[in-house]
mmCIF file of C-alpha atoms in Angstrom:
data_model
loop_
_atom_site.group_PDB
_atom_site.id
_atom_site.type_symbol
_atom_site.label_atom_id
_atom_site.label_comp_id
_atom_site.label_asym_id
_atom_site.label_seq_id
_atom_site.Cartn_x
_atom_site.Cartn_y
_atom_site.Cartn_z
ATOM 1 C CA MET M 13 -27.533 6.229 -37.732
ATOM 2 C CA LYS M 14 -28.691 9.769 -37.018
ATOM 3 C CA VAL M 15 -29.557 10.927 -33.486
ATOM 4 C CA VAL M 16 -31.822 13.970 -33.002
ATOM 5 C CA GLU M 17 -33.202 15.626 -29.870
ATOM 6 C CA THR M 18 -35.620 18.282 -31.104
ATOM 7 C CA ARG M 19 -38.952 18.139 -32.901
ATOM 8 C CA ALA M 20 -37.586 20.332 -35.695
ATOM 9 C CA ASP M 21 -34.584 18.090 -36.304
ATOM 10 C CA LEU M 22 -36.833 15.030 -36.168
ATOM 11 C CA ALA M 23 -39.159 16.504 -38.795
ATOM 12 C CA ALA M 24 -36.257 17.194 -41.141
ATOM 13 C CA ALA M 25 -34.688 13.755 -40.637
ATOM 14 C CA ARG M 26 -38.052 11.987 -40.946
ATOM 15 C CA ALA M 27 -38.747 13.725 -44.263
ATOM 16 C CA ALA M 28 -35.537 12.274 -45.672
ATOM 17 C CA LEU M 29 -36.320 8.647 -44.790
ATOM 18 C CA PRO M 30 -37.187 6.484 -47.787
ATOM 19 C CA GLY M 31 -39.986 3.961 -48.163
ATOM 20 C CA THR M 32 -42.091 2.472 -45.418
ATOM 21 C CA VAL M 33 -41.135 3.635 -41.941
ATOM 22 C CA ALA M 34 -41.363 1.582 -38.735
ATOM 23 C CA VAL M 35 -41.057 2.961 -35.219
ATOM 24 C CA VAL M 36 -40.113 1.367 -31.899
ATOM 25 C CA LEU M 37 -41.013 3.527 -28.896
ATOM 26 C CA THR M 38 -38.877 2.925 -25.800
ATOM 27 C CA MET M 39 -37.978 4.442 -22.450
ATOM 28 C CA GLY M 40 -34.358 3.379 -22.869
ATOM 29 C CA ALA M 41 -32.569 0.877 -20.611
ATOM 30 C CA LEU M 42 -32.684 -1.380 -23.656
ATOM 31 C CA HIS M 43 -32.259 -5.147 -23.385
ATOM 32 C CA ALA M 44 -32.604 -8.163 -25.679
ATOM 33 C CA GLY M 45 -36.388 -7.776 -25.704
ATOM 34 C CA HIS M 46 -36.044 -4.295 -27.182
ATOM 35 C CA GLU M 47 -33.476 -5.598 -29.635
ATOM 36 C CA ALA M 48 -36.050 -8.132 -30.855
ATOM 37 C CA LEU M 49 -38.446 -5.237 -31.515
ATOM 38 C CA LEU M 50 -35.798 -3.276 -33.379
ATOM 39 C CA ARG M 51 -34.870 -6.271 -35.515
ATOM 40 C CA ALA M 52 -38.524 -6.997 -36.283
ATOM 41 C CA ALA M 53 -38.906 -3.382 -37.382
ATOM 42 C CA ARG M 54 -35.740 -3.641 -39.479
ATOM 43 C CA ALA M 55 -37.139 -6.742 -41.223
ATOM 44 C CA GLY M 56 -40.548 -5.172 -41.767
ATOM 45 C CA ALA M 57 -39.751 -1.730 -43.158
ATOM 46 C CA GLN M 58 -37.291 0.160 -45.318
ATOM 47 C CA SER M 59 -36.543 2.730 -42.606
ATOM 48 C CA VAL M 60 -36.539 2.392 -38.806
ATOM 49 C CA ILE M 61 -36.981 5.040 -36.114
ATOM 50 C CA ALA M 62 -36.393 4.369 -32.422
ATOM 51 C CA THR M 63 -37.430 6.790 -29.704
ATOM 52 C CA ILE M 64 -35.868 7.012 -26.239
ATOM 53 C CA PHE M 65 -37.885 8.989 -23.715
ATOM 54 C CA VAL M 66 -38.641 8.264 -20.054
ATOM 55 C CA ASN M 67 -42.217 9.490 -19.905
ATOM 56 C CA PRO M 68 -43.055 11.156 -16.575
ATOM 57 C CA LEU M 69 -46.810 10.943 -17.177
ATOM 58 C CA GLN M 70 -46.880 7.174 -16.685
ATOM 59 C CA PHE M 71 -45.173 7.167 -13.296
ATOM 60 C CA GLY M 72 -47.186 7.547 -10.114
ATOM 61 C CA PRO M 73 -46.036 9.756 -7.202
ATOM 62 C CA ASN M 74 -44.477 6.820 -5.350
ATOM 63 C CA GLU M 75 -43.028 5.025 -8.361
ATOM 64 C CA ASP M 76 -39.509 4.826 -9.758
ATOM 65 C CA PHE M 77 -39.256 7.730 -12.238
ATOM 66 C CA ASP M 78 -36.140 9.195 -10.625
ATOM 67 C CA ARG M 79 -34.286 5.885 -10.359
ATOM 68 C CA TYR M 80 -35.495 4.409 -13.666
ATOM 69 C CA PRO M 81 -32.302 3.337 -15.498
ATOM 70 C CA ARG M 82 -30.869 5.814 -18.001
ATOM 71 C CA THR M 83 -28.273 4.091 -20.214
ATOM 72 C CA ARG M 84 -28.112 6.355 -23.273
ATOM 73 C CA GLU M 85 -24.768 5.256 -24.761
ATOM 74 C CA ALA M 86 -25.531 1.554 -24.406
ATOM 75 C CA ASP M 87 -28.994 2.176 -25.859
ATOM 76 C CA LEU M 88 -27.578 3.964 -28.887
ATOM 77 C CA GLU M 89 -25.085 1.162 -29.450
ATOM 78 C CA MET M 90 -27.905 -1.386 -29.457
ATOM 79 C CA CYS M 91 -29.828 0.736 -31.947
ATOM 80 C CA ARG M 92 -26.771 0.879 -34.222
ATOM 81 C CA ARG M 93 -26.300 -2.869 -33.948
ATOM 82 C CA ALA M 94 -29.947 -3.503 -34.853
ATOM 83 C CA GLY M 95 -29.786 -1.278 -37.933
ATOM 84 C CA VAL M 96 -31.841 1.697 -36.752
ATOM 85 C CA ASP M 97 -31.720 4.680 -39.129
ATOM 86 C CA LEU M 98 -32.931 7.455 -36.838
ATOM 87 C CA VAL M 99 -33.097 7.853 -33.049
ATOM 88 C CA PHE M 100 -35.264 10.534 -31.449
ATOM 89 C CA ALA M 101 -34.087 11.176 -27.870
ATOM 90 C CA PRO M 102 -35.893 14.298 -26.645
ATOM 91 C CA ASP M 103 -35.978 15.854 -23.185
ATOM 92 C CA ARG M 104 -39.143 16.506 -21.214
ATOM 93 C CA ASP M 105 -39.669 20.047 -22.494
ATOM 94 C CA GLU M 106 -39.460 18.886 -26.092
ATOM 95 C CA ILE M 107 -42.340 16.429 -25.639
ATOM 96 C CA TYR M 108 -44.363 18.594 -23.238
ATOM 97 C CA PRO M 109 -43.499 22.163 -24.317
ATOM 98 C CA GLY M 110 -46.483 23.593 -22.465
ATOM 99 C CA GLY M 111 -45.615 21.810 -19.251
ATOM 100 C CA GLU M 112 -48.063 19.350 -17.708
ATOM 101 C CA PRO M 113 -50.551 18.582 -20.512
ATOM 102 C CA GLN M 114 -54.113 19.714 -19.909
ATOM 103 C CA VAL M 115 -55.486 17.273 -22.495
ATOM 104 C CA ARG M 116 -54.719 13.561 -22.192
ATOM 105 C CA VAL M 117 -55.883 10.427 -23.958
ATOM 106 C CA SER M 118 -58.498 8.454 -22.044
ATOM 107 C CA PRO M 119 -57.889 4.686 -22.296
ATOM 108 C CA GLY M 120 -61.566 3.838 -21.773
ATOM 109 C CA PRO M 121 -62.895 1.104 -19.471
ATOM 110 C CA LEU M 122 -60.095 -1.400 -20.211
ATOM 111 C CA GLY M 123 -57.530 1.167 -19.136
ATOM 112 C CA GLU M 124 -58.968 1.223 -15.623
ATOM 113 C CA LEU M 125 -58.569 -2.541 -15.111
ATOM 114 C CA LEU M 126 -55.516 -4.673 -14.234
ATOM 115 C CA GLU M 127 -52.526 -2.316 -14.568
ATOM 116 C CA GLY M 128 -54.881 0.644 -14.680
ATOM 117 C CA ALA M 129 -56.490 -0.362 -11.374
ATOM 118 C CA SER M 130 -53.128 -0.871 -9.663
ATOM 119 C CA ARG M 131 -51.542 2.235 -11.194
ATOM 120 C CA PRO M 132 -54.262 4.905 -11.565
ATOM 121 C CA GLY M 133 -53.638 7.207 -14.506
ATOM 122 C CA PHE M 134 -50.924 4.957 -15.923
ATOM 123 C CA PHE M 135 -52.527 4.306 -19.295
ATOM 124 C CA HIS M 136 -53.641 7.927 -19.655
ATOM 125 C CA GLY M 137 -49.933 8.791 -19.561
ATOM 126 C CA VAL M 138 -48.902 5.930 -21.842
ATOM 127 C CA LEU M 139 -51.459 6.632 -24.573
ATOM 128 C CA THR M 140 -50.846 10.378 -24.435
ATOM 129 C CA VAL M 141 -47.125 10.027 -25.106
ATOM 130 C CA VAL M 142 -47.636 7.271 -27.685
ATOM 131 C CA LEU M 143 -50.077 9.450 -29.621
ATOM 132 C CA LYS M 144 -47.639 12.374 -29.456
ATOM 133 C CA LEU M 145 -44.764 10.233 -30.707
ATOM 134 C CA PHE M 146 -46.908 8.751 -33.464
ATOM 135 C CA HIS M 147 -47.737 12.275 -34.667
ATOM 136 C CA LEU M 148 -44.073 13.295 -34.554
ATOM 137 C CA THR M 149 -42.585 10.188 -36.204
ATOM 138 C CA ARG M 150 -45.452 9.492 -38.668
ATOM 139 C CA PRO M 151 -44.749 5.754 -38.973
ATOM 140 C CA ASP M 152 -46.387 3.241 -41.277
ATOM 141 C CA LEU M 153 -45.742 0.454 -38.769
ATOM 142 C CA ALA M 154 -45.152 0.370 -35.003
ATOM 143 C CA PHE M 155 -43.710 -2.558 -33.067
ATOM 144 C CA PHE M 156 -44.502 -3.257 -29.401
ATOM 145 C CA GLY M 157 -43.619 -6.147 -27.114
ATOM 146 C CA GLU M 158 -46.301 -8.580 -26.045
ATOM 147 C CA LYS M 159 -44.887 -8.546 -22.512
ATOM 148 C CA ASP M 160 -46.832 -5.321 -21.973
ATOM 149 C CA TYR M 161 -49.927 -6.976 -23.384
ATOM 150 C CA GLN M 162 -52.569 -4.660 -21.953
ATOM 151 C CA GLN M 163 -50.597 -1.693 -23.268
ATOM 152 C CA LEU M 164 -50.378 -3.290 -26.725
ATOM 153 C CA THR M 165 -54.123 -3.978 -26.704
ATOM 154 C CA LEU M 166 -54.950 -0.395 -25.739
ATOM 155 C CA ILE M 167 -52.595 1.088 -28.340
ATOM 156 C CA ARG M 168 -54.274 -1.011 -31.020
ATOM 157 C CA ARG M 169 -57.660 0.223 -29.806
ATOM 158 C CA MET M 170 -56.505 3.855 -29.804
ATOM 159 C CA VAL M 171 -55.164 3.541 -33.358
ATOM 160 C CA LEU M 172 -58.516 2.090 -34.441
ATOM 161 C CA ASP M 173 -60.648 4.628 -32.610
ATOM 162 C CA VAL M 174 -58.799 7.758 -33.761
ATOM 163 C CA ASN M 175 -58.245 6.470 -37.320
ATOM 164 C CA LEU M 176 -54.452 6.473 -37.368
ATOM 165 C CA PRO M 177 -53.040 4.850 -40.540
ATOM 166 C CA ILE M 178 -50.541 2.745 -38.570
ATOM 167 C CA ASP M 179 -50.095 -1.024 -38.559
ATOM 168 C CA VAL M 180 -49.427 -1.971 -34.916
ATOM 169 C CA ARG M 181 -47.573 -5.267 -34.578
ATOM 170 C CA GLY M 182 -46.847 -7.283 -31.455
ATOM 171 C CA VAL M 183 -43.567 -9.131 -30.913
ATOM 172 C CA PRO M 184 -43.469 -12.185 -28.589
ATOM 173 C CA THR M 185 -41.947 -11.784 -25.130
ATOM 174 C CA VAL M 186 -38.226 -12.509 -24.874
ATOM 175 C CA ARG M 187 -37.272 -14.574 -21.818
ATOM 176 C CA GLU M 188 -34.199 -15.632 -19.913
ATOM 177 C CA ALA M 189 -33.284 -19.310 -20.169
ATOM 178 C CA ASP M 190 -35.147 -19.996 -16.909
ATOM 179 C CA GLY M 191 -38.335 -18.336 -18.150
ATOM 180 C CA LEU M 192 -38.106 -14.888 -16.540
ATOM 181 C CA ALA M 193 -39.505 -12.266 -18.912
ATOM 182 C CA LEU M 194 -36.935 -9.618 -19.776
ATOM 183 C CA SER M 195 -37.651 -6.240 -18.209
ATOM 184 C CA SER M 196 -35.641 -3.088 -17.593
ATOM 185 C CA ARG M 197 -36.717 -3.386 -13.956
ATOM 186 C CA ASN M 198 -35.167 -6.844 -13.498
ATOM 187 C CA ARG M 199 -31.914 -5.074 -12.619
ATOM 188 C CA TYR M 200 -33.551 -3.952 -9.371
ATOM 189 C CA LEU M 201 -33.888 -7.579 -8.158
ATOM 190 C CA THR M 202 -31.544 -9.156 -5.655
ATOM 191 C CA GLU M 203 -30.400 -12.714 -6.318
ATOM 192 C CA ALA M 204 -33.057 -14.117 -3.976
ATOM 193 C CA GLU M 205 -35.767 -11.879 -5.459
ATOM 194 C CA ARG M 206 -34.874 -12.989 -8.950
ATOM 195 C CA VAL M 207 -35.460 -16.613 -7.941
ATOM 196 C CA ALA M 208 -38.785 -15.643 -6.368
ATOM 197 C CA ALA M 209 -39.762 -13.749 -9.534
ATOM 198 C CA LEU M 210 -39.810 -17.043 -11.443
ATOM 199 C CA ARG M 211 -43.186 -17.681 -9.821
ATOM 200 C CA LEU M 212 -44.761 -15.363 -12.385
ATOM 201 C CA SER M 213 -43.666 -17.287 -15.472
ATOM 202 C CA GLY M 214 -44.092 -20.546 -13.553
ATOM 203 C CA ALA M 215 -47.750 -19.744 -12.907
ATOM 204 C CA LEU M 216 -48.322 -18.952 -16.577
ATOM 205 C CA ARG M 217 -46.678 -22.195 -17.670
ATOM 206 C CA ALA M 218 -48.771 -24.141 -15.161
ATOM 207 C CA GLY M 219 -51.947 -22.621 -16.534
ATOM 208 C CA ALA M 220 -50.916 -23.323 -20.129
ATOM 209 C CA ALA M 221 -50.018 -26.934 -19.263
ATOM 210 C CA ALA M 222 -53.390 -27.458 -17.593
ATOM 211 C CA ALA M 223 -55.132 -26.173 -20.723
ATOM 212 C CA VAL M 224 -53.137 -28.616 -22.858
ATOM 213 C CA ARG M 225 -54.402 -31.414 -20.583
ATOM 214 C CA GLY M 226 -57.961 -30.284 -21.310
ATOM 215 C CA ALA M 227 -58.704 -27.909 -18.442
ATOM 216 C CA ASP M 228 -61.302 -25.197 -18.960
ATOM 217 C CA ALA M 229 -60.703 -21.552 -18.029
ATOM 218 C CA ASP M 230 -61.389 -22.119 -14.329
ATOM 219 C CA GLY M 231 -59.134 -25.169 -14.241
ATOM 220 C CA ALA M 232 -56.268 -23.434 -16.016
ATOM 221 C CA LEU M 233 -56.528 -20.449 -13.680
ATOM 222 C CA ALA M 234 -56.639 -22.692 -10.607
ATOM 223 C CA ALA M 235 -53.475 -24.472 -11.768
ATOM 224 C CA ALA M 236 -51.736 -21.119 -12.169
ATOM 225 C CA HIS M 237 -52.844 -19.904 -8.726
ATOM 226 C CA GLN M 238 -51.454 -23.061 -7.162
ATOM 227 C CA VAL M 239 -47.924 -21.815 -7.921
ATOM 228 C CA PHE M 240 -48.512 -18.960 -5.471
ATOM 229 C CA ALA M 241 -50.366 -21.115 -2.927
ATOM 230 C CA ASP M 242 -47.461 -21.533 -0.512
ATOM 231 C CA GLY M 243 -47.237 -17.799 0.096
ATOM 232 C CA THR M 244 -43.709 -17.388 -1.245
ATOM 233 C CA THR M 245 -41.781 -14.921 0.896
ATOM 234 C CA GLY M 246 -41.171 -11.628 -0.861
ATOM 235 C CA VAL M 247 -43.828 -12.099 -3.572
ATOM 236 C CA GLN M 248 -47.091 -10.169 -3.288
ATOM 237 C CA LEU M 249 -49.549 -11.203 -6.003
ATOM 238 C CA ASP M 250 -51.542 -8.322 -7.477
ATOM 239 C CA TYR M 251 -53.619 -10.108 -10.103
ATOM 240 C CA LEU M 252 -53.687 -13.377 -12.035
ATOM 241 C CA VAL M 253 -56.420 -13.518 -14.661
ATOM 242 C CA LEU M 254 -57.422 -15.402 -17.797
ATOM 243 C CA LEU M 255 -59.149 -13.390 -20.507
ATOM 244 C CA ASP M 256 -59.776 -13.518 -24.230
ATOM 245 C CA PRO M 257 -57.075 -12.129 -26.578
ATOM 246 C CA ASP M 258 -58.783 -8.705 -26.585
ATOM 247 C CA LEU M 259 -58.907 -8.800 -22.751
ATOM 248 C CA GLY M 260 -62.635 -9.430 -22.588
ATOM 249 C CA PRO M 261 -64.279 -12.309 -20.667
ATOM 250 C CA PRO M 262 -62.494 -15.670 -21.033
ATOM 251 C CA PRO M 263 -63.676 -17.863 -23.899
ATOM 252 C CA GLY M 264 -65.111 -21.332 -23.397
ATOM 253 C CA HIS M 265 -62.503 -22.666 -25.771
ATOM 254 C CA GLY M 266 -59.864 -21.434 -28.193
ATOM 255 C CA PRO M 267 -57.238 -18.681 -27.823
ATOM 256 C CA ALA M 268 -56.995 -16.879 -24.478
ATOM 257 C CA ARG M 269 -54.473 -14.781 -22.577
ATOM 258 C CA MET M 270 -53.283 -15.264 -18.995
ATOM 259 C CA LEU M 271 -51.828 -12.184 -17.296
ATOM 260 C CA VAL M 272 -50.075 -11.836 -13.953
ATOM 261 C CA ALA M 273 -48.630 -8.994 -11.883
ATOM 262 C CA ALA M 274 -46.815 -9.198 -8.570
ATOM 263 C CA LYS M 275 -44.520 -7.172 -6.381
ATOM 264 C CA VAL M 276 -41.226 -8.974 -5.772
ATOM 265 C CA GLY M 277 -39.392 -7.256 -2.970
ATOM 266 C CA GLY M 278 -39.712 -3.613 -3.935
ATOM 267 C CA THR M 279 -40.097 -4.256 -7.673
ATOM 268 C CA ARG M 280 -43.386 -4.640 -9.531
ATOM 269 C CA LEU M 281 -43.262 -7.152 -12.390
ATOM 270 C CA ILE M 282 -45.786 -8.220 -15.021
ATOM 271 C CA ASP M 283 -45.965 -11.132 -17.437
ATOM 272 C CA ASN M 284 -48.460 -12.888 -19.679
ATOM 273 C CA MET M 285 -48.757 -15.867 -21.970
ATOM 274 C CA PRO M 286 -51.103 -17.064 -24.739
ATOM 275 C CA ILE M 287 -53.150 -20.105 -23.778
ATOM 276 C CA ASP M 288 -55.309 -22.353 -25.958
ATOM 277 C CA LEU M 289 -58.363 -23.665 -24.113
ATOM 278 C CA GLY M 290 -60.112 -26.840 -25.037
#
């Protein structure tokens, strides 16, 4: 496995990669969910690139950029274990050589809803760095986790709208045995907060179970909301919605997606789950 830190070294190493090339874009602090992405990329392409870059553009002024976990050596070991060929781990100046970018990618109307409403400018920062890294790594395929479902949806839309020849593939969310979705921010949770955080996946499962019993969209959503009805201490619900798979209005029947976000203690968590209505 080769590790490079500059755009010039990346270009030279990328030119030497054979066959189809897959990329997994990360901010480091890798866990088993990232490993699933890396292994999916390894199975789907002849060469695999991973990027490690904590992107300042997607953090708000009161968010956790400075304390976001940096675990470079452990991250590189996971990449080796998963069979990555090339790791690009640049610093801020390498990605933003002109300083704060004057031109950013607009995520459109969807980017101002849900996560975009709660974290203004978030998806502008995400799509800007993703587009930059796509240009630098020139992949044939890109693998993203379904846990960040709105992000995945917007990246697919960006690739379509700007005519990038990249096949964007989603990988199902990896969960702990008790249902908690894996996240680099889970390490912030105290023991009590971790128990409280199970309300997110519990709400999604309740909504999915109601749909299996024949509930419509309103019924499935009501069942999910009931999990938060007792006002669990330390959990502040941001949103809990049921939409179609492209995050438009919920369908009358068929595939749908339920998404939830909540602040647990001082940590903001998100989760989602596919649901089949009717």
